[in-house]
Coordinates of C-alpha atoms and ligand atoms in Angstrom, one line a residue:
M1229 CA 0.0 0.0 0.0
K1230 CA 1.2 3.5 -0.8
F1231 CA -0.2 4.9 2.4
P1232 CA -0.3 2.3 5.1
A1233 CA -3.5 2.3 7.2
E1234 CA -3.3 3.2 10.9
P1235 CA -1.5 0.2 12.6
F1236 CA -3.7 0.5 15.7
R1237 CA -7.4 0.7 16.5
I1238 CA -9.1 3.4 18.5
K1239 CA -10.0 2.4 22.0
V1240 CA -11.0 5.8 23.5
V1241 CA -12.4 8.8 21.7
E1242 CA -12.4 12.5 22.6
P1243 CA -15.2 14.4 20.9
L1244 CA -14.2 17.4 18.9
K1245 CA -16.2 20.6 19.0
K1246 CA -17.2 22.4 15.8
T1247 CA -17.4 26.1 15.8
T1248 CA -18.7 28.6 13.2
V1249 CA -16.6 31.1 11.2
E1250 CA -18.3 33.9 13.1
E1251 CA -17.3 32.4 16.5
R1252 CA -13.8 31.9 15.3
E1253 CA -13.5 35.4 13.9
K1254 CA -14.4 36.8 17.3
L1255 CA -12.1 34.4 19.2
I1256 CA -9.0 35.1 17.0
K1257 CA -9.6 38.9 17.3
E1258 CA -9.8 38.6 21.1
S1259 CA -6.6 36.6 21.0
G1260 CA -4.7 39.4 19.3
Y1261 CA -4.5 37.2 16.2
N1262 CA -2.1 35.0 18.0
I1263 CA -3.1 31.3 17.9
F1264 CA -1.1 30.6 21.1
L1265 CA -3.7 32.7 23.0
L1266 CA -6.8 30.7 21.7
P1267 CA -8.7 28.3 23.9
A1268 CA -7.8 24.8 22.6
E1269 CA -11.4 23.8 22.9
S1270 CA -12.3 26.1 20.0
I1271 CA -10.0 24.2 17.6
F1272 CA -11.2 21.4 15.4
I1273 CA -7.9 20.0 14.2
D1274 CA -4.9 21.1 16.3
L1275 CA -1.7 21.0 14.3
L1276 CA 0.1 23.5 16.5
T1277 CA 2.7 21.0 17.6
D1278 CA 3.6 17.3 17.7
S1279 CA 5.1 17.9 21.1
G1280 CA 3.3 16.4 24.1
T1281 CA 0.3 15.7 21.9
S1282 CA 0.8 12.0 21.2
A1283 CA -1.9 9.4 22.0
M1284 CA -0.4 6.9 24.4
S1285 CA -0.8 3.2 23.8
D1286 CA -2.7 0.8 26.1
N1287 CA 0.7 -0.5 27.2
Q1288 CA 1.7 3.0 28.3
W1289 CA -1.6 3.7 30.1
A1290 CA -1.1 0.4 31.9
G1291 CA 2.4 1.6 32.8
L1292 CA 0.9 4.6 34.6
M1293 CA -0.6 2.2 37.1
K1294 CA 2.8 0.8 37.7
G1295 CA 4.0 4.2 38.9
D1296 CA 6.2 4.0 42.0
E1297 CA 6.0 7.5 43.4
S1298 CA 8.9 7.1 45.8
Y1299 CA 10.9 10.3 46.2
A1300 CA 14.2 8.5 45.7
G1301 CA 15.1 5.2 43.8
S1302 CA 11.7 4.6 42.1
K1303 CA 11.7 1.4 40.1
N1304 CA 10.4 3.4 37.1
Y1305 CA 13.5 5.5 37.1
Y1306 CA 15.7 2.4 36.8
H1307 CA 13.5 1.1 33.9
F1308 CA 13.7 4.5 32.3
E1309 CA 17.5 4.8 32.8
Q1310 CA 18.1 1.3 31.4
T1311 CA 15.9 2.0 28.4
V1312 CA 17.6 5.2 27.6
R1313 CA 21.0 3.6 28.0
S1314 CA 20.1 0.7 25.7
I1315 CA 18.8 3.0 22.9
F1316 CA 21.1 6.0 23.2
G1317 CA 24.2 4.4 24.6
F1318 CA 25.3 7.3 26.8
E1319 CA 26.5 6.5 30.3
H1320 CA 24.6 9.0 32.5
V1321 CA 20.9 9.7 32.3
I1322 CA 19.3 12.8 33.9
P1323 CA 15.5 13.1 33.7
T1324 CA 13.9 16.5 33.2
H1325 CA 10.3 17.5 32.8
Q1326 CA 10.9 18.6 29.2
G1327 CA 13.5 19.2 26.6
R1328 CA 14.3 22.8 27.2
V1329 CA 15.2 22.1 30.8
A1330 CA 17.8 19.6 29.6
E1331 CA 19.1 22.3 27.3
N1332 CA 19.1 24.9 30.0
L1333 CA 20.9 22.6 32.5
L1334 CA 23.6 21.8 29.9
F1335 CA 24.1 25.4 28.7
S1336 CA 24.1 27.0 32.1
T1337 CA 26.8 24.6 33.2
V1338 CA 28.9 24.7 30.1
L1339 CA 28.5 28.0 28.2
K1340 CA 30.4 31.2 29.0
E1341 CA 29.7 34.7 27.6
G1342 CA 31.1 35.0 24.1
D1343 CA 31.0 31.2 23.4
V1344 CA 29.6 29.9 20.1
V1345 CA 27.4 26.9 19.5
P1346 CA 27.1 25.6 15.9
N1347 CA 24.0 23.5 15.0
N1348 CA 22.3 22.6 11.7
I1349 CA 19.5 24.9 12.8
H1350 CA 18.8 25.7 16.4
F1351 CA 15.2 25.2 17.4
D1352 CA 13.7 28.5 18.8
T1353 CA 13.9 27.5 22.5
T1354 CA 17.4 26.1 21.9
R1355 CA 18.6 29.3 20.3
A1356 CA 16.9 31.4 23.0
N1357 CA 18.6 29.3 25.7
V1358 CA 22.0 29.7 24.1
E1359 CA 21.5 33.5 23.7
Y1360 CA 20.2 33.8 27.2
H1361 CA 23.6 32.6 28.4
K1362 CA 25.2 35.4 26.2
A1363 CA 26.6 32.9 23.8
R1364 CA 26.1 32.8 20.0
A1365 CA 23.9 30.2 18.3
I1366 CA 25.0 29.7 14.7
D1367 CA 23.3 27.7 12.0
C1368 CA 25.4 25.7 9.7
V1369 CA 22.9 23.7 7.6
I1370 CA 23.7 23.0 4.0
D1371 CA 22.4 25.8 1.6
E1372 CA 19.9 23.3 0.0
G1373 CA 18.4 22.9 3.5
L1374 CA 17.2 26.5 3.2
K1375 CA 15.7 26.1 -0.3
V1376 CA 12.1 25.0 -0.2
D1377 CA 12.2 23.2 -3.6
S1378 CA 15.5 21.3 -3.3
E1379 CA 14.6 17.6 -3.2
L1380 CA 17.8 16.3 -1.5
P1381 CA 17.2 13.3 0.7
F1382 CA 19.1 14.7 3.7
K1383 CA 18.4 18.4 3.8
G1384 CA 19.1 18.6 7.5
D1385 CA 22.8 17.9 7.0
I1386 CA 25.4 20.3 8.4
D1387 CA 27.6 22.0 5.8
V1388 CA 31.1 20.8 7.0
F1389 CA 32.7 23.7 5.2
K1390 CA 30.6 26.2 7.2
L1391 CA 31.4 24.3 10.4
K1392 CA 35.1 24.2 9.8
K1393 CA 35.0 27.9 9.0
A1394 CA 33.2 28.6 12.3
I1395 CA 35.8 26.6 14.2
Q1396 CA 38.6 28.5 12.4
N1397 CA 36.9 31.9 13.0
Y1398 CA 36.1 31.5 16.7
G1399 CA 38.6 28.9 17.7
P1400 CA 37.8 25.6 19.3
D1401 CA 38.2 27.1 22.8
R1402 CA 35.1 29.2 22.3
I1403 CA 33.0 26.3 21.0
P1404 CA 32.1 24.2 24.0
M1405 CA 29.9 21.9 21.9
I1406 CA 28.6 21.3 18.4
M1407 CA 25.0 20.3 18.2
I1408 CA 23.0 18.3 15.5
T1409 CA 19.2 18.5 15.6
I1410 CA 17.6 15.3 14.3
T1411 CA 15.3 15.8 12.5
N1412 CA 15.9 19.4 11.7
N1413 CA 12.7 21.0 13.0
S1414 CA 13.3 24.6 12.0
G1415 CA 14.4 23.6 8.5
G1416 CA 11.4 21.6 7.6
G1417 CA 11.7 18.4 9.7
Q1418 CA 14.4 17.2 7.4
P1419 CA 16.7 14.3 8.3
V1420 CA 20.4 14.2 8.8
S1421 CA 22.4 11.4 7.2
L1422 CA 24.7 9.1 9.1
A1423 CA 27.5 10.0 6.7
N1424 CA 27.1 13.6 7.7
I1425 CA 26.9 12.7 11.4
R1426 CA 30.1 10.6 11.1
E1427 CA 31.9 13.5 9.4
V1428 CA 30.8 16.2 11.8
S1429 CA 31.8 13.9 14.7
A1430 CA 35.3 13.5 13.2
I1431 CA 35.7 17.2 12.9
A1432 CA 34.3 17.9 16.4
H1433 CA 36.6 15.3 18.0
E1434 CA 39.6 16.4 16.0
H1435 CA 39.3 19.7 17.8
G1436 CA 38.4 18.2 21.1
I1437 CA 34.8 19.6 20.9
P1438 CA 31.9 17.3 22.2
L1439 CA 29.1 16.5 19.8
I1440 CA 25.6 16.7 21.4
F1441 CA 22.4 15.6 19.6
D1442 CA 19.1 17.4 20.0
A1443 CA 17.4 14.1 19.7
C1444 CA 13.7 14.9 20.0
R1445 CA 12.8 13.1 16.7
F1446 CA 15.6 10.6 16.6
A1447 CA 13.4 7.6 15.6
E1448 CA 11.9 9.5 12.6
N1449 CA 15.4 10.5 11.6
C1450 CA 16.5 6.8 11.8
F1451 CA 13.5 5.7 9.7
F1452 CA 14.6 8.2 6.9
I1453 CA 18.2 6.7 7.1
K1454 CA 16.8 3.2 6.7
E1455 CA 14.7 4.4 3.7
R1456 CA 17.2 6.6 2.0
E1457 CA 20.8 5.9 3.0
E1458 CA 22.7 3.2 1.2
G1459 CA 23.6 0.2 3.4
Y1460 CA 20.9 0.7 6.0
Q1461 CA 17.9 -1.0 4.4
N1462 CA 18.4 -4.3 6.4
K1463 CA 19.2 -2.7 9.7
S1464 CA 16.6 -2.2 12.5
I1465 CA 15.7 1.3 13.8
A1466 CA 17.4 0.4 17.1
E1467 CA 20.6 -0.6 15.3
I1468 CA 20.6 2.6 13.3
A1469 CA 20.0 4.7 16.5
R1470 CA 22.8 2.9 18.3
E1471 CA 25.3 3.7 15.5
M1472 CA 24.1 7.3 15.2
F1473 CA 24.5 8.0 18.9
S1474 CA 27.8 6.2 19.0
Y1475 CA 29.3 9.2 17.1
G1476 CA 28.2 11.7 19.8
D1477 CA 29.0 12.5 23.4
G1478 CA 25.5 13.1 24.7
C1479 CA 22.0 14.3 23.8
T1480 CA 19.2 16.5 25.0
M1481 CA 15.8 15.0 24.5
S1482 CA 12.2 16.1 24.6
A1483 CA 10.4 12.9 25.2
K1484 CA 7.2 14.8 24.2
K1485 CA 8.1 13.9 20.6
D1486 CA 9.6 10.5 20.0
G1487 CA 9.1 9.4 23.6
L1488 CA 5.4 9.3 22.7
V1489 CA 4.4 10.9 26.0
N1490 CA 2.6 14.1 27.1
I1491 CA 5.4 15.3 29.3
G1492 CA 9.1 14.5 30.0
G1493 CA 12.6 14.8 28.7
F1494 CA 16.2 14.0 29.6
L1495 CA 19.8 14.8 29.2
S1496 CA 22.2 11.9 28.6
L1497 CA 26.0 12.3 28.6
N1498 CA 29.2 10.3 28.7
D1499 CA 31.2 12.9 30.6
G1500 CA 30.8 11.8 34.3
R1501 CA 32.1 15.1 35.8
L1502 CA 29.8 17.2 33.7
A1503 CA 26.9 14.9 34.5
Q1504 CA 27.7 15.3 38.2
K1505 CA 27.7 19.1 38.0
I1506 CA 24.4 19.1 36.1
T1507 CA 22.8 16.6 38.6
N1508 CA 23.6 19.0 41.4
M1509 CA 21.9 21.8 39.5
L1510 CA 19.0 19.4 38.8
I1511 CA 18.4 19.0 42.5
L1512 CA 18.2 22.8 42.8
I1513 CA 15.7 23.4 40.0
E1514 CA 13.9 20.2 38.9
G1515 CA 14.1 17.6 41.7
F1516 CA 16.0 14.6 43.0
P1517 CA 18.0 12.7 40.2
T1518 CA 15.7 9.7 40.1
Y1519 CA 12.7 11.8 39.2
G1520 CA 13.8 15.2 37.8
G1521 CA 10.5 17.0 37.8
L1522 CA 8.5 14.0 36.8
A1523 CA 6.3 11.4 38.5
G1524 CA 7.4 7.8 38.6
R1525 CA 4.4 7.0 36.3
D1526 CA 5.7 9.5 33.8
L1527 CA 9.1 7.9 33.7
E1528 CA 7.4 4.5 33.1
A1529 CA 5.4 5.9 30.2
I1530 CA 8.6 7.3 28.6
A1531 CA 10.4 4.0 29.0
R1532 CA 7.6 2.2 27.3
G1533 CA 7.1 4.9 24.7
L1534 CA 10.8 4.9 23.7
K1535 CA 10.5 1.2 23.0
E1536 CA 7.3 1.6 21.0
V1537 CA 8.7 4.4 18.8
L1538 CA 11.3 2.0 17.4
N1539 CA 8.6 -0.2 15.9
E1540 CA 8.9 0.0 12.1
E1541 CA 5.2 -0.5 11.4
Y1542 CA 4.4 2.5 13.6
L1543 CA 7.2 4.6 11.9
E1544 CA 6.1 3.6 8.4
F1545 CA 2.6 4.8 9.2
R1546 CA 3.8 7.9 10.9
I1547 CA 6.1 9.1 8.1
N1548 CA 3.6 8.2 5.4
Q1549 CA 0.7 9.9 7.1
T1550 CA 2.7 13.1 6.9
R1551 CA 3.9 12.4 3.4
N1552 CA 0.3 11.6 2.3
L1553 CA -0.9 15.0 3.4
G1554 CA 2.0 16.6 1.6
E1555 CA 1.2 14.8 -1.6
M1556 CA -2.5 15.9 -1.4
L1557 CA -1.3 19.5 -1.0
M1558 CA 1.2 19.3 -3.8
Q1559 CA -1.5 17.9 -6.1
N1560 CA -3.5 21.1 -5.4
N1561 CA -0.5 23.4 -6.1
I1562 CA 0.0 24.4 -2.5
P1563 CA 3.7 25.4 -2.2
I1564 CA 5.4 23.3 0.5
V1565 CA 8.9 22.4 1.6
K1566 CA 10.1 19.3 -0.3
P1567 CA 10.7 16.5 0.3
V1568 CA 8.1 16.2 3.1
G1569 CA 9.8 16.0 6.5
G1570 CA 9.0 13.6 9.3
H1571 CA 6.6 15.3 11.7
A1572 CA 5.1 18.2 9.8
I1573 CA 4.3 19.8 6.6
Y1574 CA 5.8 23.2 6.1
I1575 CA 3.9 25.6 3.8
D1576 CA 6.0 28.2 2.0
A1577 CA 4.1 31.3 3.0
K1578 CA 6.1 33.6 0.6
G1579 CA 5.0 31.4 -2.3
F1580 CA 1.4 31.1 -1.0
L1581 CA 0.9 34.8 -0.3
P1582 CA 3.4 36.7 -2.6
H1583 CA 1.3 39.9 -2.2
I1584 CA 2.1 40.2 1.5
P1585 CA 5.6 41.5 2.3
Q1586 CA 7.7 39.8 5.0
K1587 CA 7.4 42.7 7.3
E1588 CA 3.6 42.1 7.4
F1589 CA 4.0 38.5 8.4
P1590 CA 2.6 36.4 5.5
G1591 CA 3.1 33.2 7.6
Q1592 CA 1.0 34.5 10.4
A1593 CA -1.6 35.8 7.9
L1594 CA -2.0 32.2 6.6
V1595 CA -2.1 30.8 10.2
V1596 CA -4.9 33.2 11.1
E1597 CA -6.9 32.3 7.9
L1598 CA -6.6 28.6 8.5
Y1599 CA -8.2 29.0 11.9
R1600 CA -10.8 31.5 10.7
H1601 CA -11.8 29.4 7.7
A1602 CA -11.6 25.8 9.0
G1603 CA -10.8 25.7 12.8
I1604 CA -7.3 24.3 12.1
R1605 CA -4.4 25.6 14.2
A1606 CA -1.0 25.7 12.6
V1607 CA 2.0 27.7 13.7
E1608 CA 4.2 30.4 12.0
I1609 CA 7.9 29.6 11.7
G1610 CA 9.0 32.8 10.0
S1611 CA 9.3 36.5 10.8
L1612 CA 7.1 36.6 13.8
M1613 CA 9.3 33.9 15.4
F1614 CA 12.7 34.9 14.1
A1615 CA 12.9 38.5 12.7
H1616 CA 15.0 40.7 14.9
R1617 CA 16.8 44.0 15.0
D1618 CA 20.6 43.6 14.4
A1619 CA 22.4 44.8 17.5
E1620 CA 25.1 46.5 15.5
T1621 CA 23.3 48.0 12.5
G1622 CA 19.8 48.5 14.0
Q1623 CA 18.3 47.1 10.8
M1624 CA 15.6 44.4 10.8
V1625 CA 16.9 41.0 9.8
Y1626 CA 14.3 38.7 8.3
P1627 CA 14.7 34.9 8.2
E1628 CA 15.3 33.3 4.8
L1629 CA 12.3 31.0 5.2
E1630 CA 8.8 32.1 5.9
L1631 CA 7.0 28.9 6.8
V1632 CA 3.7 27.7 8.3
R1633 CA 4.0 24.4 10.0
L1634 CA 1.3 21.8 10.2
A1635 CA 2.7 19.5 12.9
I1636 CA 1.0 16.1 13.0
P1637 CA 0.5 14.7 16.5
R1638 CA 1.5 11.0 16.8
R1639 CA -1.3 8.4 16.6
V1640 CA -4.0 11.1 17.1
Y1641 CA -5.7 12.1 13.8
T1642 CA -6.9 9.8 11.1
N1643 CA -6.2 10.1 7.4
A1644 CA -9.8 11.5 7.0
H1645 CA -8.7 14.4 9.2
M1646 CA -5.7 14.9 6.9
Q1647 CA -8.1 15.0 3.9
Y1648 CA -10.1 17.8 5.7
V1649 CA -6.9 19.8 6.2
S1650 CA -6.0 19.4 2.5
E1651 CA -9.5 20.5 1.3
A1652 CA -9.5 23.5 3.7
L1653 CA -6.1 24.7 2.3
S1654 CA -7.3 24.3 -1.3
E1655 CA -10.2 26.6 -0.5
I1656 CA -8.0 29.1 1.1
Y1657 CA -5.5 29.0 -1.8
A1658 CA -8.3 29.7 -4.3
N1659 CA -9.2 32.9 -2.3
R1660 CA -5.7 33.8 -1.3
K1661 CA -5.7 37.3 -2.8
S1662 CA -8.2 38.4 -0.1
I1663 CA -5.8 37.6 2.7
Y1664 CA -4.2 40.6 4.4
G1665 CA -1.0 41.2 6.5
F1666 CA -0.5 42.0 10.1
E1667 CA 1.5 44.4 12.3
I1668 CA 2.6 43.9 15.9
E1669 CA 0.8 45.7 18.8
Y1670 CA 2.7 44.1 21.7
E1671 CA 5.9 42.0 21.8
A1672 CA 8.0 40.5 24.6
E1673 CA 11.8 40.6 24.7
F1674 CA 12.4 36.9 24.2
L1675 CA 10.4 34.3 22.2
R1676 CA 7.9 37.0 21.2
H1677 CA 5.7 34.8 19.1
F1678 CA 4.2 33.1 22.1
T1679 CA 2.7 36.2 23.6
A1680 CA 2.6 38.8 20.8
R1681 CA -0.6 40.6 20.0
L1682 CA -1.2 41.7 16.4
K1683 CA -3.6 43.7 14.3
P1684 CA -4.5 43.6 10.7
V1685 CA -2.8 46.1 8.4
N1686 CA -5.0 48.5 6.5
V1687 CA -8.3 47.2 7.9
Ligands
F0G678 N1 14.5 20.9 20.3 C1 13.7 20.7 19.3 C2 14.2 20.4 18.0 C3 12.3 20.9 19.5 O1 11.5 20.7 18.4 C4 11.8 21.3 20.8 C5 10.4 21.5 21.0 C6 12.7 21.4 21.8 C7 14.1 21.2 21.6 C8 12.3 21.7 23.2 O2 11.6 20.7 23.8 O3 9.3 21.6 24.2 O4 10.1 19.6 25.5 O5 11.0 21.8 26.0 N2 9.6 21.6 20.0 C9 8.2 21.8 20.1 C10 7.6 22.1 18.7 C11 7.7 22.8 21.2 O6 6.5 22.5 18.7 O7 8.4 21.9 17.8 P1 10.4 20.9 24.9

């Protein structure tokens, strides 16, 4: 079958509420045209994120009942630790309540003012966390990774020339780590090849720099390697993961993605001294090292989720459900990032709404229209998220890509829901000239897209 059917059946249902266009127009206006400020109950299909939105399996729900809520030494922690070690292969496992805490613990322990962290593309919270510590986050993805139409199989790869240049420019002493985000969320959910990981690892280690994975969607990345990289067709996802992580020194992980849970994360490292320092910080801000801000039952659900996510039938469905939506959109001429990534479709808002200049947030304009027209929530990954004033020149710097992300929660929506999304987008595309831009009324200093309030331009 071209698009495999859901390899599960539905045991519990959550009714969805339908609202009218008039109701949604009122709600989005009251929310300052910011979909983060909408009540989730007013949304029909929520594609805001694939993070923390997975449906857990019967096995995971059963695991919740096995929760051992001891303050110290819970059996669920040992199960969790042993599972993480067996998949990722790093020695020390530090639980956190989500991914950005793992990042924060790592960065606050390691980064100094003026340091530099190269990555393929930093995710927004990762970049903000680096910058918060007065270090510089630099993106070294290959040029094709920034071209929406380039059909390369591994558009998340790091450009080793850019990486070497960064090491030369700043010096290895100012680069406390090199990161690779698998899959590359901010660049279209594109995978990174093992060949590239091997090369980046060699460069990093040649200069004595640790390589750290941002591993949120590691299983999806492994599936793409199995599908696309020569020599891996007969390897299991677990074998590919094991090889991939063997080239690194640690990882930060948001288990809210490929952990198939609603909350949780971890940091895993080989460096024992660093792990000890971070563990001391963990006690200060998250909790004792055997729970790290989570309940025992949460750790159990993560341990079980991490095993399930390696299942190839699941991954085949998962990747193809996303791809299927992408193909329906392409058939209807909607401009999207190609090839389709793992967890989301990224619509090219510049191509969809060429009449709206970047300073008027074409991505956000499309996000607002998707909600208004069809009750679908997507998220802008463009100027609202990333445009900023250059500290030296005072000029506005706009991101290369102006995208709208439709992130697909894992095991939550059926292929009929995907059909609905495709039809809604075709209707909007047919009337796209009537869509207008926005300007900002309020913005915060960091991560402004979460709380900004906007108003329509010229209305
Ligand atoms: N790194 C990447 C690549 C991510 O995509 C995210 C979260 C994080 C780190 C932070 O993890 O949310 O558990 O603190 N991404 C979500 C998203 C929020 O919608 O893409 P977290």
